[in-house]
Amino acid sequence: MLGWALTFLVIALIAAVFGFGGIASASAGIAQILFFIFLVMFIAALIFRAVRR
């Protein structure tokens, strides 16, 4: 999940450098959503692991 977020972030940066604003903002939005999903899943995994011990 984090790998996909980083991929979309790189796509957004490259698109921004070349002046494709629409693609850059869409890719940045997708990267942000994927990062927050990853963060929620990571915290949930930490909580479940702490409870399981």
PDB file of N, CA and C in Angstrom:
ATOM      1  N   MET A   1       0.840  -1.186   0.000  1.00  0.00           N
ATOM      2  CA  MET A   1       0.000   0.000   0.000  1.00  0.00           C
ATOM      3  C   MET A   1       0.885   1.250   0.000  1.00  0.00           C
ATOM      4  N   LEU A   2       1.902   1.220   0.824  1.00  0.00           N
ATOM      5  CA  LEU A   2       2.798   2.376   0.876  1.00  0.00           C
ATOM      6  C   LEU A   2       3.558   2.532  -0.437  1.00  0.00           C
ATOM      7  N   GLY A   3       3.884   1.414  -1.059  1.00  0.00           N
ATOM      8  CA  GLY A   3       4.565   1.462  -2.353  1.00  0.00           C
ATOM      9  C   GLY A   3       3.726   2.131  -3.424  1.00  0.00           C
ATOM     10  N   TRP A   4       2.421   1.851  -3.430  1.00  0.00           N
ATOM     11  CA  TRP A   4       1.518   2.493  -4.387  1.00  0.00           C
ATOM     12  C   TRP A   4       1.413   3.982  -4.112  1.00  0.00           C
ATOM     13  N   ALA A   5       1.363   4.350  -2.836  1.00  0.00           N
ATOM     14  CA  ALA A   5       1.292   5.773  -2.488  1.00  0.00           C
ATOM     15  C   ALA A   5       2.536   6.505  -2.972  1.00  0.00           C
ATOM     16  N   LEU A   6       3.691   5.895  -2.785  1.00  0.00           N
ATOM     17  CA  LEU A   6       4.935   6.519  -3.249  1.00  0.00           C
ATOM     18  C   LEU A   6       4.984   6.585  -4.769  1.00  0.00           C
ATOM     19  N   THR A   7       4.457   5.564  -5.442  1.00  0.00           N
ATOM     20  CA  THR A   7       4.416   5.569  -6.904  1.00  0.00           C
ATOM     21  C   THR A   7       3.568   6.723  -7.420  1.00  0.00           C
ATOM     22  N   PHE A   8       2.380   6.903  -6.845  1.00  0.00           N
ATOM     23  CA  PHE A   8       1.526   7.996  -7.282  1.00  0.00           C
ATOM     24  C   PHE A   8       2.136   9.354  -6.930  1.00  0.00           C
ATOM     25  N   LEU A   9       2.879   9.424  -5.831  1.00  0.00           N
ATOM     26  CA  LEU A   9       3.548  10.673  -5.480  1.00  0.00           C
ATOM     27  C   LEU A   9       4.611  11.019  -6.515  1.00  0.00           C
ATOM     28  N   VAL A  10       5.372  10.030  -6.940  1.00  0.00           N
ATOM     29  CA  VAL A  10       6.399  10.264  -7.962  1.00  0.00           C
ATOM     30  C   VAL A  10       5.745  10.672  -9.281  1.00  0.00           C
ATOM     31  N   ILE A  11       4.645  10.015  -9.637  1.00  0.00           N
ATOM     32  CA  ILE A  11       3.926  10.395 -10.861  1.00  0.00           C
ATOM     33  C   ILE A  11       3.452  11.841 -10.761  1.00  0.00           C
ATOM     34  N   ALA A  12       2.942  12.220  -9.594  1.00  0.00           N
ATOM     35  CA  ALA A  12       2.471  13.595  -9.402  1.00  0.00           C
ATOM     36  C   ALA A  12       3.619  14.594  -9.538  1.00  0.00           C
ATOM     37  N   LEU A  13       4.764  14.276  -8.971  1.00  0.00           N
ATOM     38  CA  LEU A  13       5.914  15.184  -9.057  1.00  0.00           C
ATOM     39  C   LEU A  13       6.401  15.331 -10.493  1.00  0.00           C
ATOM     40  N   ILE A  14       6.467  14.213 -11.216  1.00  0.00           N
ATOM     41  CA  ILE A  14       6.922  14.268 -12.602  1.00  0.00           C
ATOM     42  C   ILE A  14       5.925  15.052 -13.449  1.00  0.00           C
ATOM     43  N   ALA A  15       4.625  14.811 -13.222  1.00  0.00           N
ATOM     44  CA  ALA A  15       3.606  15.534 -13.987  1.00  0.00           C
ATOM     45  C   ALA A  15       3.655  17.027 -13.675  1.00  0.00           C
ATOM     46  N   ALA A  16       3.921  17.377 -12.437  1.00  0.00           N
ATOM     47  CA  ALA A  16       4.009  18.783 -12.060  1.00  0.00           C
ATOM     48  C   ALA A  16       5.213  19.461 -12.727  1.00  0.00           C
ATOM     49  N   VAL A  17       6.318  18.743 -12.818  1.00  0.00           N
ATOM     50  CA  VAL A  17       7.506  19.303 -13.460  1.00  0.00           C
ATOM     51  C   VAL A  17       7.232  19.598 -14.937  1.00  0.00           C
ATOM     52  N   PHE A  18       6.495  18.715 -15.597  1.00  0.00           N
ATOM     53  CA  PHE A  18       6.208  18.894 -17.013  1.00  0.00           C
ATOM     54  C   PHE A  18       4.990  19.769 -17.269  1.00  0.00           C
ATOM     55  N   GLY A  19       4.322  20.238 -16.213  1.00  0.00           N
ATOM     56  CA  GLY A  19       3.243  21.186 -16.380  1.00  0.00           C
ATOM     57  C   GLY A  19       1.857  20.602 -16.548  1.00  0.00           C
ATOM     58  N   PHE A  20       1.694  19.335 -16.249  1.00  0.00           N
ATOM     59  CA  PHE A  20       0.376  18.708 -16.333  1.00  0.00           C
ATOM     60  C   PHE A  20      -0.311  18.833 -14.979  1.00  0.00           C
ATOM     61  N   GLY A  21      -0.980  19.946 -14.761  1.00  0.00           N
ATOM     62  CA  GLY A  21      -1.565  20.246 -13.456  1.00  0.00           C
ATOM     63  C   GLY A  21      -2.687  19.309 -13.051  1.00  0.00           C
ATOM     64  N   GLY A  22      -3.545  18.946 -14.000  1.00  0.00           N
ATOM     65  CA  GLY A  22      -4.667  18.065 -13.682  1.00  0.00           C
ATOM     66  C   GLY A  22      -4.210  16.681 -13.267  1.00  0.00           C
ATOM     67  N   ILE A  23      -3.276  16.137 -14.014  1.00  0.00           N
ATOM     68  CA  ILE A  23      -2.750  14.812 -13.687  1.00  0.00           C
ATOM     69  C   ILE A  23      -1.984  14.867 -12.373  1.00  0.00           C
ATOM     70  N   ALA A  24      -1.246  15.938 -12.152  1.00  0.00           N
ATOM     71  CA  ALA A  24      -0.470  16.072 -10.924  1.00  0.00           C
ATOM     72  C   ALA A  24      -1.375  16.136  -9.703  1.00  0.00           C
ATOM     73  N   SER A  25      -2.454  16.915  -9.780  1.00  0.00           N
ATOM     74  CA  SER A  25      -3.337  17.027  -8.616  1.00  0.00           C
ATOM     75  C   SER A  25      -4.101  15.730  -8.383  1.00  0.00           C
ATOM     76  N   ALA A  26      -4.498  15.045  -9.449  1.00  0.00           N
ATOM     77  CA  ALA A  26      -5.196  13.766  -9.290  1.00  0.00           C
ATOM     78  C   ALA A  26      -4.278  12.719  -8.673  1.00  0.00           C
ATOM     79  N   SER A  27      -3.048  12.655  -9.146  1.00  0.00           N
ATOM     80  CA  SER A  27      -2.101  11.682  -8.610  1.00  0.00           C
ATOM     81  C   SER A  27      -1.744  12.001  -7.164  1.00  0.00           C
ATOM     82  N   ALA A  28      -1.612  13.265  -6.855  1.00  0.00           N
ATOM     83  CA  ALA A  28      -1.316  13.648  -5.472  1.00  0.00           C
ATOM     84  C   ALA A  28      -2.487  13.301  -4.557  1.00  0.00           C
ATOM     85  N   GLY A  29      -3.699  13.488  -5.029  1.00  0.00           N
ATOM     86  CA  GLY A  29      -4.870  13.124  -4.236  1.00  0.00           C
ATOM     87  C   GLY A  29      -4.948  11.633  -3.987  1.00  0.00           C
ATOM     88  N   ILE A  30      -4.683  10.846  -5.015  1.00  0.00           N
ATOM     89  CA  ILE A  30      -4.681   9.391  -4.854  1.00  0.00           C
ATOM     90  C   ILE A  30      -3.584   8.968  -3.892  1.00  0.00           C
ATOM     91  N   ALA A  31      -2.402   9.554  -4.010  1.00  0.00           N
ATOM     92  CA  ALA A  31      -1.299   9.227  -3.109  1.00  0.00           C
ATOM     93  C   ALA A  31      -1.657   9.563  -1.665  1.00  0.00           C
ATOM     94  N   GLN A  32      -2.326  10.669  -1.459  1.00  0.00           N
ATOM     95  CA  GLN A  32      -2.711  11.069  -0.104  1.00  0.00           C
ATOM     96  C   GLN A  32      -3.734  10.091   0.475  1.00  0.00           C
ATOM     97  N   ILE A  33      -4.716   9.702  -0.316  1.00  0.00           N
ATOM     98  CA  ILE A  33      -5.724   8.752   0.159  1.00  0.00           C
ATOM     99  C   ILE A  33      -5.084   7.411   0.492  1.00  0.00           C
ATOM    100  N   LEU A  34      -4.212   6.911  -0.393  1.00  0.00           N
ATOM    101  CA  LEU A  34      -3.551   5.633  -0.141  1.00  0.00           C
ATOM    102  C   LEU A  34      -2.662   5.696   1.095  1.00  0.00           C
ATOM    103  N   PHE A  35      -1.998   6.827   1.306  1.00  0.00           N
ATOM    104  CA  PHE A  35      -1.149   6.960   2.485  1.00  0.00           C
ATOM    105  C   PHE A  35      -1.974   6.913   3.763  1.00  0.00           C
ATOM    106  N   PHE A  36      -3.130   7.590   3.779  1.00  0.00           N
ATOM    107  CA  PHE A  36      -3.951   7.567   4.986  1.00  0.00           C
ATOM    108  C   PHE A  36      -4.556   6.189   5.220  1.00  0.00           C
ATOM    109  N   ILE A  37      -4.919   5.472   4.161  1.00  0.00           N
ATOM    110  CA  ILE A  37      -5.395   4.102   4.324  1.00  0.00           C
ATOM    111  C   ILE A  37      -4.282   3.234   4.907  1.00  0.00           C
ATOM    112  N   PHE A  38      -3.057   3.388   4.379  1.00  0.00           N
ATOM    113  CA  PHE A  38      -1.917   2.650   4.915  1.00  0.00           C
ATOM    114  C   PHE A  38      -1.701   2.979   6.388  1.00  0.00           C
ATOM    115  N   LEU A  39      -1.799   4.239   6.741  1.00  0.00           N
ATOM    116  CA  LEU A  39      -1.580   4.656   8.122  1.00  0.00           C
ATOM    117  C   LEU A  39      -2.615   4.039   9.057  1.00  0.00           C
ATOM    118  N   VAL A  40      -3.885   4.024   8.655  1.00  0.00           N
ATOM    119  CA  VAL A  40      -4.945   3.436   9.470  1.00  0.00           C
ATOM    120  C   VAL A  40      -4.717   1.931   9.628  1.00  0.00           C
ATOM    121  N   MET A  41      -4.353   1.264   8.531  1.00  0.00           N
ATOM    122  CA  MET A  41      -4.111  -0.177   8.608  1.00  0.00           C
ATOM    123  C   MET A  41      -2.900  -0.492   9.474  1.00  0.00           C
ATOM    124  N   PHE A  42      -1.873   0.336   9.418  1.00  0.00           N
ATOM    125  CA  PHE A  42      -0.678   0.136  10.228  1.00  0.00           C
ATOM    126  C   PHE A  42      -0.992   0.284  11.712  1.00  0.00           C
ATOM    127  N   ILE A  43      -1.751   1.309  12.059  1.00  0.00           N
ATOM    128  CA  ILE A  43      -2.121   1.526  13.463  1.00  0.00           C
ATOM    129  C   ILE A  43      -3.016   0.392  13.960  1.00  0.00           C
ATOM    130  N   ALA A  44      -3.948  -0.058  13.103  1.00  0.00           N
ATOM    131  CA  ALA A  44      -4.811  -1.178  13.481  1.00  0.00           C
ATOM    132  C   ALA A  44      -3.986  -2.435  13.711  1.00  0.00           C
ATOM    133  N   ALA A  45      -2.998  -2.682  12.871  1.00  0.00           N
ATOM    134  CA  ALA A  45      -2.139  -3.854  13.044  1.00  0.00           C
ATOM    135  C   ALA A  45      -1.346  -3.758  14.345  1.00  0.00           C
ATOM    136  N   LEU A  46      -0.876  -2.573  14.683  1.00  0.00           N
ATOM    137  CA  LEU A  46      -0.150  -2.409  15.945  1.00  0.00           C
ATOM    138  C   LEU A  46      -1.051  -2.673  17.145  1.00  0.00           C
ATOM    139  N   ILE A  47      -2.279  -2.186  17.077  1.00  0.00           N
ATOM    140  CA  ILE A  47      -3.225  -2.396  18.176  1.00  0.00           C
ATOM    141  C   ILE A  47      -3.571  -3.875  18.310  1.00  0.00           C
ATOM    142  N   PHE A  48      -3.865  -4.534  17.185  1.00  0.00           N
ATOM    143  CA  PHE A  48      -4.211  -5.954  17.238  1.00  0.00           C
ATOM    144  C   PHE A  48      -3.053  -6.794  17.747  1.00  0.00           C
ATOM    145  N   ARG A  49      -1.836  -6.420  17.374  1.00  0.00           N
ATOM    146  CA  ARG A  49      -0.671  -7.157  17.837  1.00  0.00           C
ATOM    147  C   ARG A  49      -0.472  -6.966  19.338  1.00  0.00           C
ATOM    148  N   ALA A  50      -0.711  -5.753  19.838  1.00  0.00           N
ATOM    149  CA  ALA A  50      -0.548  -5.477  21.268  1.00  0.00           C
ATOM    150  C   ALA A  50      -1.626  -6.220  22.074  1.00  0.00           C
ATOM    151  N   VAL A  51      -2.828  -6.299  21.537  1.00  0.00           N
ATOM    152  CA  VAL A  51      -3.914  -6.992  22.242  1.00  0.00           C
ATOM    153  C   VAL A  51      -3.685  -8.497  22.235  1.00  0.00           C
ATOM    154  N   ARG A  52      -3.146  -9.009  21.162  1.00  0.00           N
ATOM    155  CA  ARG A  52      -2.916 -10.457  21.026  1.00  0.00           C
ATOM    156  C   ARG A  52      -1.852 -10.966  21.973  1.00  0.00           C
ATOM    157  N   ARG A  53      -0.906 -10.140  22.334  1.00  0.00           N
ATOM    158  CA  ARG A  53       0.157 -10.572  23.249  1.00  0.00           C
ATOM    159  C   ARG A  53      -0.389 -10.730  24.595  1.00  0.00           C
TER     160      ARG A  53
END
